[in-house]
Amino acid sequence: MDKKTEIAMFKRREAAQAAASAPQAPTAAATAKLAATVPAASPPTSVGEVPSGWWMYHGGPDHIGYVSDSDLNSGNINSTAFSTLFTLQLGGPILSVPAVVDGFIYVGIANYHLAQGGNGGALHKIDIQTGETVKTFSWNLGNNANNIPNLEDAHGFTGMGCTPLLINGRVYFGAFNGKLYCLHQDTLELDWSTDLRNEDLTHNQPITNINGVSQGYAPAVIWTSPVMSADGTKLYVACGEGENPQLYSFVFCLDPASGNVNWIYCTNLYCTGEFNQPNVLPEQAVQVLPPPAGFSIFKGEPIVMGCSVWGAIAYDKDLNRIYCSTGNQQPEPDGNWSGGPFKPELPSPGFSNGVLSLDAETGEYKAFFQVPPVSNYRDSDFDIDIGSAPVITNLGDEKVVILTCKNGGFFVLDADTLELKKWRQLLPYQNDGTWIPTVDQHPADPNALNPQVGNDESNHTPGENFSGVFNTAALYPGSADQPQTISPRFFIGMGGPNYHNASPGIDFNSTPFMRAIDFDSAKLVDAWPMDQGDPPKYLNASHVDETNGIFAGMYTSAGECGLSSPAVVNDVVFCSTSKVSIYAFRVSDGTLLWWDDLGMQTDGFNGGYGYCLGPAIWKNYVVAGALVFGRDGGVLRIYGPTPLPPK
């Protein structure tokens, strides 16, 4: 299924969704009992402090996704002691991981039904202990000063799809209208907003990035969750659109206090053999010349368009670097390849399909890594986007960057040079090393429903890999104080959208929706015990009770994908899926501890359209939002210790 068909399908589904229902209110008795079983909210963060909790995407600027400030563990996360506390409908689908700080949830809506004509977005502030929405900031889409429509993104979304950043009493987030917002944390009143799609000279922003919109292509939007420098003086975010062949992609550094732009880096390489310089802008993206002081103009066409930054930007204070994962180039190789030799996707031109490292102070180029052709599951894989965020951690005494890719690759890179240290393909092979026909299928007829495709056809038919990794890995740092030593290990969700004709989700019979790998091992081997099958599967990661008709966990639901970012709390890893469900597994051996279904997928030819892009963890709470069928198209669930029954 192509992108335009996907967009049309999404709009039909949105139109068919039911009207919103009211949030469930807790009883006084339940609230009183809950207060006795969960920690009280932390005091507000003072200026200069790093907040506790899930204060930004994946818990911090390194995006490791690990929480230890909690009593939750493998001994108390079960169907008796851990349950749903609140189920909330918030006026539309949720397409991001919430942030949780000081006892409040901050979560965005992808399409806000209460906006004018349902065409806009919202950010809610919710009391985690009562489920009450205490503040809402919303916006409508309309015409801006240049009379250019603030159109929806390529998938029909009009609100926001990133995790907010909360620090120093402010809330920062980007939206699908191309604007970066700064709100007061207490009141959600607007402090400032900077337009990163259209020229905003009051904030030293000279770019107008709207080429192709009038011809029906998607506009530049902000998907990346913002990140801030350690000294609190610089805010980083990206804005672009990788499916519009006429748009540019940029990384912005702004002043968090004013929203004024400090520097801009264009991720569309201008000249072969030369790296772009910060604040050198393409002439076609600047309408008023000369540009403001400090900026200069590149006259000419870049060697490649696309290369948009989708995933959250990671930041390392020791090297003073930011790391930006990049998507596919535009134009991509010609898709009419069947019946003859085809031009492979990789290596691809410019800063495409990899990770770009920039100096956090100046924006100066430092390094770039592109995923190698050998890392594809099949040579015919193309559209090798990097939708995940880089993760920064240590491998022994060395600082490294972790990158995951839609082609199924997991890469460990030197944080300074981005030199490849080791890597692994996460999709399964047969025990003899050959491909599995039902993994990463590429049918010659892309419109065939549930096609039966052999390896030869898939290997000679270029197609997108929908089975690989679309989101960010989470790290368990290792422990020696358990009954047994647990090595450091990464957890990676597997599989992308669940509705494509050629590949409706992952091959659940062979592919786990989350992979667990031993980070210390030279070959990044599986960290959990496996059976003797072909291919081997995790032994403990499912619950099958045929007598009572209960089938849960990995390898049990057709097509179920881990299109999400797992999160680790102490010795438990949570993973959400396209089913739309959330699961908890024991870190040490993969034992399935607990699960819950948030809702149903929307209608679709294959599988369905539904997302839960990952949980957030604060103290003894787990929070997850989703896009689901019915209700108002979305749901937010708050989980925690099961309240004691009233006496």
XYZ file of C-alpha atoms in Angstrom:
647
model
C 0.000 0.000 0.000
C 1.401 3.391 -0.948
C 1.453 6.495 1.214
C -1.538 8.177 -0.464
C -3.713 5.106 -0.001
C -2.607 4.941 3.625
C -3.615 8.562 4.171
C -7.009 8.076 2.545
C -7.624 4.962 4.641
C -6.764 6.840 7.806
C -9.217 9.635 7.006
C -12.020 7.123 6.409
C -11.288 5.486 9.744
C -11.206 8.794 11.582
C -14.583 9.742 10.103
C -16.085 6.459 11.322
C -14.982 6.751 14.941
C -17.585 7.257 17.659
C -18.146 10.441 19.652
C -16.170 10.993 22.820
C -17.338 9.587 26.129
C -16.654 11.169 29.508
C -13.571 10.177 31.507
C -14.150 7.738 34.344
C -14.128 9.480 37.688
C -12.707 7.681 40.724
C -14.839 7.164 43.797
C -13.850 8.901 46.996
C -13.165 5.573 48.644
C -10.940 4.404 45.819
C -9.026 7.675 45.867
C -8.445 7.436 49.593
C -7.231 3.852 49.375
C -5.011 4.621 46.384
C -3.318 7.440 48.289
C -2.237 4.938 50.884
C -0.599 2.612 48.367
C 1.282 5.036 46.110
C 3.884 7.716 46.810
C 2.849 11.336 47.096
C 3.730 13.759 44.323
C 7.211 15.226 44.386
C 7.587 18.927 45.182
C 7.870 21.176 42.113
C 11.267 21.272 40.467
C 13.330 24.376 41.141
C 15.142 26.212 38.380
C 18.276 24.397 37.276
C 17.294 20.972 38.633
C 16.704 17.955 36.422
C 13.176 16.720 37.157
C 12.527 13.242 38.495
C 10.273 10.948 36.551
C 9.569 10.646 32.839
C 10.276 14.320 32.161
C 11.009 13.975 28.457
C 11.071 11.361 25.706
C 12.374 8.027 27.020
C 13.160 9.492 30.398
C 16.194 11.689 29.668
C 18.448 13.223 27.001
C 20.291 9.909 26.570
C 16.956 8.129 25.892
C 17.866 4.911 27.718
C 14.295 4.418 28.951
C 15.254 3.092 32.406
C 13.663 3.991 35.768
C 14.881 2.882 39.204
C 13.078 5.452 41.411
C 10.105 3.127 41.903
C 8.880 0.254 44.035
C 7.598 -1.623 40.980
C 9.371 -4.910 40.337
C 8.807 -8.443 39.113
C 7.438 -9.417 42.518
C 4.503 -6.996 42.545
C 3.590 -6.560 38.881
C 0.916 -9.204 38.448
C -2.832 -9.487 37.942
C -3.482 -9.298 41.697
C -1.307 -6.376 42.798
C -1.171 -4.219 39.642
C -4.142 -3.004 37.600
C -5.878 -0.228 35.679
C -6.657 2.759 37.896
C -8.224 5.069 35.301
C -9.338 4.863 31.681
C -9.659 8.308 30.086
C -10.930 9.633 26.780
C -9.299 12.961 26.072
C -10.872 14.160 22.846
C -8.911 12.272 20.227
C -6.216 9.715 19.470
C -2.890 9.697 21.310
C 0.118 9.181 19.082
C 2.980 9.725 21.505
C 4.449 8.668 24.815
C 3.249 10.920 27.668
C 5.546 12.796 30.026
C 4.976 12.469 33.791
C 6.424 14.995 36.249
C 5.568 15.943 39.857
C 2.416 13.829 39.891
C 0.975 15.124 36.614
C 0.720 13.576 33.154
C 1.340 15.775 30.105
C 0.005 14.174 26.942
C -0.762 15.432 23.444
C -3.688 14.677 21.133
C -3.017 13.874 17.482
C -6.452 15.063 16.248
C -8.415 17.097 18.790
C -12.156 16.740 18.216
C -12.955 19.883 20.228
C -10.836 22.053 17.953
C -12.693 24.029 15.299
C -13.960 21.454 12.827
C -11.931 18.831 14.679
C -8.926 20.358 12.949
C -6.288 21.009 15.575
C -4.505 19.660 18.610
C -4.286 19.782 22.393
C -1.966 19.139 25.314
C -3.602 17.936 28.545
C -2.306 18.097 32.114
C -3.792 15.268 34.199
C -3.514 14.522 37.924
C -2.070 11.008 37.996
C -3.662 10.170 41.376
C -7.228 11.201 40.475
C -7.381 10.962 36.702
C -8.689 14.530 36.552
C -7.730 16.766 33.628
C -6.727 19.978 35.399
C -5.529 22.060 32.425
C -5.722 21.942 28.628
C -3.879 23.947 25.985
C -5.354 23.618 22.485
C -4.917 25.108 19.019
C -6.889 25.304 15.783
C -5.450 25.061 12.292
C -6.089 27.907 9.892
C -4.295 30.319 7.594
C -1.092 31.933 8.751
C 0.289 35.377 7.911
C 1.558 34.147 4.525
C -1.900 32.777 3.656
C -0.486 29.249 3.446
C -2.774 26.607 4.992
C -1.450 24.915 8.111
C -2.271 21.523 6.662
C -2.317 18.159 8.404
C 0.697 15.916 8.294
C 1.166 13.127 5.738
C -0.956 10.715 7.795
C -3.895 13.042 8.430
C -2.853 14.222 11.908
C -3.390 17.844 12.944
C -2.254 17.976 16.578
C 1.006 16.620 17.965
C 2.945 13.362 18.051
C 5.906 13.987 20.364
C 6.637 13.632 24.069
C 6.745 17.033 25.807
C 9.898 18.209 27.582
C 9.306 19.545 31.106
C 12.061 21.468 32.864
C 12.535 24.701 34.790
C 8.786 25.281 35.110
C 8.146 25.115 31.371
C 6.627 22.626 28.912
C 8.183 22.418 25.443
C 6.717 20.511 22.500
C 6.381 20.658 18.721
C 3.224 20.217 16.670
C 2.067 19.179 13.216
C 1.482 22.848 12.338
C 5.252 23.314 12.366
C 5.297 25.348 15.579
C 7.383 24.811 18.697
C 5.493 25.794 21.856
C 6.632 26.830 25.325
C 3.978 26.781 28.075
C 4.049 27.505 31.791
C 4.078 24.141 33.550
C 1.576 25.123 36.271
C -1.059 26.810 34.125
C -0.337 25.647 30.545
C -0.530 29.295 29.519
C 1.492 30.160 26.430
C 4.900 31.704 27.062
C 6.051 31.737 23.425
C 5.758 29.833 20.151
C 8.172 29.815 17.232
C 7.095 28.857 13.717
C 9.693 26.508 12.206
C 7.786 25.960 8.941
C 7.182 29.607 8.025
C 9.400 32.641 8.421
C 9.247 34.002 11.995
C 11.677 36.916 12.090
C 10.570 38.007 15.567
C 12.294 34.799 16.724
C 15.261 35.083 14.316
C 13.780 32.294 12.158
C 14.193 33.166 8.424
C 13.042 29.877 6.805
C 9.834 29.331 4.824
C 9.743 25.613 4.064
C 6.514 25.101 2.074
C 7.588 23.877 -1.367
C 5.254 21.287 -2.878
C 2.384 21.889 -0.440
C 0.248 23.583 -3.101
C 0.717 20.472 -5.291
C -0.662 18.152 -2.614
C 2.526 17.093 -0.860
C 2.626 17.073 2.928
C 3.957 20.148 4.760
C 6.939 20.317 7.090
C 5.984 19.164 10.593
C 7.620 18.510 13.954
C 7.692 14.864 15.032
C 10.854 15.080 17.150
C 10.586 15.442 20.900
C 12.714 18.408 22.044
C 15.859 18.067 24.147
C 17.811 20.678 26.145
C 21.504 21.239 26.859
C 22.813 20.496 30.348
C 23.240 24.192 31.186
C 19.649 24.947 30.158
C 20.601 27.540 27.531
C 19.839 25.638 24.318
C 16.831 23.750 23.039
C 17.060 21.349 20.071
C 14.332 20.169 17.714
C 13.930 19.267 14.033
C 11.314 20.104 11.417
C 10.817 18.529 7.988
C 8.864 15.944 5.973
C 10.644 13.052 4.335
C 7.825 12.149 1.925
C 7.751 15.568 0.219
C 10.491 15.611 -2.448
C 10.498 19.423 -2.551
C 10.937 20.133 1.164
C 14.110 20.674 3.150
C 14.861 19.290 6.596
C 16.437 21.333 9.388
C 17.737 20.951 12.927
C 17.122 24.047 15.070
C 18.845 25.281 18.210
C 16.729 27.817 20.124
C 16.919 29.892 23.285
C 14.550 28.169 25.773
C 13.681 31.479 27.429
C 12.635 33.401 24.322
C 12.188 30.914 21.474
C 14.744 32.821 19.408
C 16.822 30.717 17.025
C 20.540 30.427 17.821
C 21.557 28.310 14.824
C 20.092 26.137 12.057
C 21.599 23.101 10.345
C 20.232 21.839 7.019
C 20.354 18.035 6.783
C 20.155 18.132 2.965
C 23.773 17.853 1.836
C 24.681 20.703 -0.524
C 27.849 19.438 -2.178
C 29.436 16.004 -2.562
C 32.591 15.704 -0.444
C 31.797 18.790 1.656
C 29.837 18.908 4.894
C 27.234 21.611 5.387
C 28.037 24.477 7.716
C 25.561 25.717 10.339
C 23.473 28.777 9.423
C 24.048 28.279 5.683
C 20.508 28.085 4.324
C 19.207 27.023 0.895
C 18.161 30.026 -1.158
C 14.795 28.444 -2.054
C 13.819 28.311 1.645
C 14.467 31.993 2.405
C 11.944 34.476 1.037
C 13.406 37.709 2.424
C 16.961 38.440 1.342
C 19.430 39.151 2.722
C 18.707 36.880 5.711
C 19.186 38.096 9.307
C 22.699 38.657 10.583
C 24.601 35.434 11.174
C 22.938 33.518 8.326
C 24.205 33.072 4.771
C 22.750 31.592 1.596
C 23.617 28.509 -0.460
C 22.777 29.185 -4.098
C 22.067 25.971 -5.902
C 20.269 22.666 -5.463
C 21.294 20.200 -2.744
C 22.422 16.819 -4.029
C 19.473 15.224 -2.220
C 16.213 16.158 -0.504
C 14.357 14.230 2.208
C 16.724 13.166 5.020
C 14.191 14.338 7.578
C 14.811 13.892 11.304
C 11.846 11.916 12.675
C 13.090 10.467 15.953
C 13.881 12.428 19.098
C 17.302 14.117 19.167
C 19.689 12.723 21.802
C 22.150 14.890 23.747
C 25.419 14.065 25.521
C 26.829 16.638 27.932
C 30.320 15.096 28.133
C 31.037 15.376 24.407
C 28.635 18.320 24.085
C 27.036 16.664 21.050
C 23.563 16.130 19.718
C 22.682 13.043 17.682
C 19.982 13.181 15.028
C 18.632 10.079 13.289
C 17.732 10.659 9.634
C 15.210 9.184 7.219
C 15.214 8.258 3.559
C 16.413 10.491 0.770
C 14.241 12.098 -1.911
C 13.973 11.058 -4.609
C 14.349 7.397 -3.733
C 15.477 4.867 -6.332
C 12.885 4.144 -9.026
C 10.353 1.605 -7.776
C 9.781 0.014 -11.200
C 12.410 -2.649 -10.713
C 10.596 -5.964 -11.022
C 11.750 -8.222 -13.821
C 15.328 -7.019 -13.917
C 18.301 -5.755 -11.951
C 17.345 -3.090 -9.456
C 19.253 -0.238 -7.942
C 19.582 -0.903 -4.194
C 18.641 1.675 -1.588
C 22.032 1.650 0.126
C 24.419 3.331 0.109
C 22.201 6.385 -0.346
C 23.307 9.989 -0.940
C 23.719 12.705 1.657
C 22.757 12.511 5.316
C 20.149 9.812 4.692
C 19.325 6.608 6.549
C 21.678 7.081 9.481
C 22.629 9.292 12.405
C 24.197 12.762 12.254
C 26.311 14.195 15.087
C 26.560 17.972 15.577
C 28.369 20.187 18.083
C 25.706 21.186 20.609
C 27.147 24.685 21.062
C 27.702 25.738 17.453
C 25.907 23.210 15.238
C 29.186 22.291 13.542
C 29.267 18.917 11.772
C 31.081 16.216 13.757
C 30.287 12.811 12.251
C 27.768 10.790 10.265
C 26.980 7.074 10.107
C 24.797 5.444 7.474
C 23.472 1.919 7.913
C 25.487 -0.400 5.617
C 23.879 -2.435 2.786
C 24.898 -5.697 4.458
C 22.610 -4.877 7.377
C 19.420 -5.195 5.286
C 17.434 -8.360 5.920
C 17.044 -8.597 2.153
C 19.089 -6.849 -0.537
C 15.760 -5.656 -1.961
C 14.851 -3.629 1.162
C 14.326 0.068 0.501
C 12.789 3.108 2.255
C 15.209 2.460 5.125
C 14.014 5.220 7.454
C 15.451 5.650 10.921
C 12.339 6.400 12.968
C 13.976 5.678 16.303
C 15.910 8.020 18.562
C 19.622 7.408 19.210
C 20.432 6.053 22.668
C 23.627 7.102 24.478
C 25.263 4.795 27.016
C 28.560 3.132 27.922
C 29.996 -0.135 26.681
C 32.607 -0.839 29.333
C 34.699 2.328 29.504
C 33.643 3.574 26.060
C 30.746 5.903 25.360
C 28.584 4.584 22.533
C 25.496 5.484 20.529
C 22.833 2.864 19.820
C 20.883 3.089 16.576
C 18.047 0.877 15.345
C 16.669 0.773 11.808
C 13.599 -0.281 9.840
C 15.799 -2.791 8.020
C 16.031 -4.768 11.290
C 19.552 -3.637 12.187
C 20.837 -2.839 15.692
C 24.079 -0.819 15.650
C 26.606 0.095 18.349
C 28.658 3.164 17.371
C 31.558 5.039 18.926
C 29.987 8.224 20.332
C 32.852 10.450 19.172
C 33.478 9.188 15.640
C 30.274 7.187 14.959
C 32.525 4.327 13.872
C 30.661 1.000 13.848
C 31.762 -1.245 16.723
C 29.304 -4.138 16.368
C 25.866 -4.813 14.972
C 23.192 -7.456 14.626
C 20.191 -8.215 12.413
C 17.245 -8.619 14.784
C 14.862 -10.365 12.386
C 15.018 -14.172 12.542
C 16.573 -16.561 10.039
C 16.161 -20.296 9.697
C 18.740 -22.225 11.677
C 20.722 -22.842 8.491
C 21.085 -19.072 7.993
C 18.548 -18.709 5.175
C 15.664 -16.256 5.063
C 12.221 -17.073 6.401
C 9.738 -16.600 3.518
C 7.074 -15.019 5.757
C 9.484 -12.425 7.195
C 9.913 -9.127 5.283
C 7.784 -10.221 2.312
C 8.076 -8.346 -0.990
C 5.354 -9.568 -3.391
C 5.633 -8.711 -7.066
C 1.995 -7.557 -6.842
C 2.039 -4.906 -4.088
C -1.777 -4.878 -3.929
C -2.129 -8.598 -3.203
C -3.898 -9.363 0.079
C -2.130 -11.886 2.317
C 0.233 -12.950 -0.474
C 2.126 -16.218 -0.419
C 5.650 -15.106 -1.301
C 8.779 -17.191 -1.627
C 12.278 -15.983 -0.813
C 13.255 -15.743 -4.470
C 10.384 -13.377 -5.252
C 11.037 -11.230 -2.153
C 14.768 -11.045 -2.843
C 14.177 -9.811 -6.395
C 11.282 -7.423 -5.713
C 12.210 -4.131 -4.034
C 9.931 -3.315 -1.124
C 9.738 -1.627 2.245
C 10.738 -3.617 5.312
C 7.731 -3.431 7.651
C 9.151 -6.068 10.007
C 12.191 -4.218 11.356
C 12.562 -1.613 14.112
C 10.525 1.589 14.001
C 11.173 2.962 17.472
C 13.681 3.375 20.285
C 15.453 0.669 22.291
C 15.431 0.602 26.108
C 18.381 -0.364 28.302
C 18.570 -2.417 31.487
C 22.026 -1.433 32.831
C 22.738 -4.778 34.491
C 22.873 -5.890 38.088
C 24.917 -8.184 40.293
C 22.742 -7.953 43.417
C 19.985 -10.277 42.202
C 19.809 -13.991 42.962
C 21.846 -14.231 39.777
C 23.908 -11.703 37.870
C 21.929 -10.021 35.083
C 23.994 -8.639 32.238
C 23.237 -5.275 30.612
C 20.610 -5.821 27.933
C 18.634 -3.898 25.370
C 14.958 -4.347 24.567
C 13.763 -3.459 21.066
C 10.231 -3.435 19.676
C 9.864 -5.280 16.364
C 7.619 -4.399 13.447
C 5.862 -1.379 12.055
C 2.337 -0.515 10.859
C -0.041 -3.438 10.960
C -2.207 -2.787 7.898
C -0.104 -3.044 4.734
C -1.289 -5.487 2.094
C 2.125 -7.012 1.510
C 3.040 -7.355 5.176
C 0.182 -7.053 7.683
C 2.371 -6.882 10.749
C 5.217 -9.195 11.659
C 5.278 -12.938 11.101
C 4.194 -13.721 14.658
C 4.987 -17.405 14.281
C 8.711 -16.671 14.033
C 9.309 -13.071 15.150
C 8.948 -11.761 18.704
C 7.297 -8.335 18.997
C 10.199 -7.378 21.288
C 13.790 -8.592 21.071
C 16.016 -8.891 24.184
C 19.752 -8.838 23.465
C 22.816 -9.198 25.702
C 24.678 -5.922 25.304
C 27.990 -7.256 26.624
C 28.185 -10.150 24.183
C 30.350 -9.738 21.097
C 27.582 -10.898 18.750
C 24.704 -9.295 20.671
C 23.097 -12.671 21.298
C 19.613 -13.115 22.738
C 19.512 -12.494 26.487
C 16.488 -14.678 27.236
C 16.319 -18.494 27.134
C 15.077 -19.904 23.840
C 13.557 -23.182 22.703
C 15.028 -25.607 20.171
C 12.753 -24.614 17.313
C 13.612 -23.457 13.802
C 13.881 -20.539 14.300
C 14.216 -20.579 18.099
C 11.697 -18.600 20.157
C 11.729 -17.130 23.645
C 10.629 -19.806 26.091
C 8.799 -17.708 28.685
C 7.352 -14.752 26.775
C 3.785 -15.992 26.290
C 0.865 -17.351 28.269
C -1.255 -20.017 26.614
C -4.269 -21.499 28.412
C -6.194 -23.448 25.787
C -8.757 -24.646 28.339
C -9.899 -21.120 29.140
C -9.077 -19.644 25.732
C -6.347 -17.304 26.994
C -3.528 -16.528 24.579
C -1.279 -13.618 25.480
C 2.255 -12.440 24.865
C 4.621 -13.163 22.021
C 3.864 -15.609 19.196
C 0.116 -15.679 20.012
C -1.644 -12.926 17.984
C -1.427 -12.694 14.215
C 0.589 -9.721 13.021
C 1.028 -8.158 16.480
C 3.876 -5.621 16.232
C 6.021 -3.835 18.772
C 5.799 -0.463 17.013
C 6.762 1.229 20.264
C 9.557 2.182 22.630
C 9.849 -0.277 25.547
C 10.461 1.071 29.054
C 12.327 -0.596 31.933
C 11.588 -0.163 35.642
C 13.911 -2.024 38.002
C 13.780 -5.658 36.806
C 10.669 -5.354 34.592
C 10.371 -4.267 30.968
C 7.085 -2.955 29.566
C 6.296 -3.148 25.858
C 3.165 -1.989 24.030
C 1.942 -3.303 20.689
C -0.322 -2.695 17.727
C -2.949 -5.104 19.096
C -3.444 -2.542 21.038
C -1.957 -4.044 24.232
C 0.705 -3.535 26.881
C 2.820 -6.278 28.463
C 5.269 -6.623 31.358
C 8.143 -9.142 31.228
C 10.788 -10.126 33.750
C 14.112 -8.646 32.644
C 16.155 -11.679 33.611
C 14.384 -14.444 31.676
C 11.460 -12.944 29.726
C 8.679 -14.396 31.868
C 5.356 -12.745 31.002
C 4.147 -11.139 34.251
C 1.090 -9.063 33.297
C -0.786 -7.664 30.304
C -3.723 -5.446 29.389
C -5.648 -4.595 26.222
C -6.126 -0.843 25.819
C -8.618 -1.146 22.964
C -9.152 -2.456 19.465
C -7.565 -1.590 16.151
C -9.633 0.349 13.645
C -10.963 -1.361 10.544
C -8.546 -2.372 7.810
C -8.045 -4.795 4.956
C -5.230 -6.518 6.828
C -4.719 -6.242 10.546
C -5.906 -2.776 11.470
C -4.816 0.729 12.339
C -3.951 1.104 16.018
C -1.010 2.332 18.028
C 0.351 2.508 21.534
C 3.812 3.956 21.040
C 5.133 3.129 24.476
C 4.571 3.572 28.213
C 5.849 6.246 30.584
C 6.805 5.406 34.168
C 6.691 7.664 37.239
C 7.107 6.367 40.794
C 4.680 3.411 41.070
C 2.598 4.383 38.045
C 2.694 3.318 34.408
C 0.887 5.476 31.839
C 0.108 4.606 28.226
C -1.920 6.345 25.524
C -3.197 4.893 22.267
C -5.003 5.357 18.982
C -7.885 2.863 19.044
C -11.213 2.048 17.429
C -14.331 3.731 18.793
C -14.686 6.016 21.796
C -13.147 9.246 20.520
C -10.356 7.462 18.717
C -8.010 7.447 21.678
C -7.526 6.238 25.206
C -5.185 6.982 28.113
C -4.731 4.377 30.815
C -3.122 4.912 34.220
C -1.865 1.736 35.907
C -0.626 1.227 39.425
C -0.912 -0.822 42.619
C -4.388 -2.318 42.903
C -6.445 -0.258 45.393
C -7.570 -2.120 48.470
C -11.336 -2.768 48.602
C -13.282 -0.504 50.968
C -13.979 -1.975 54.397
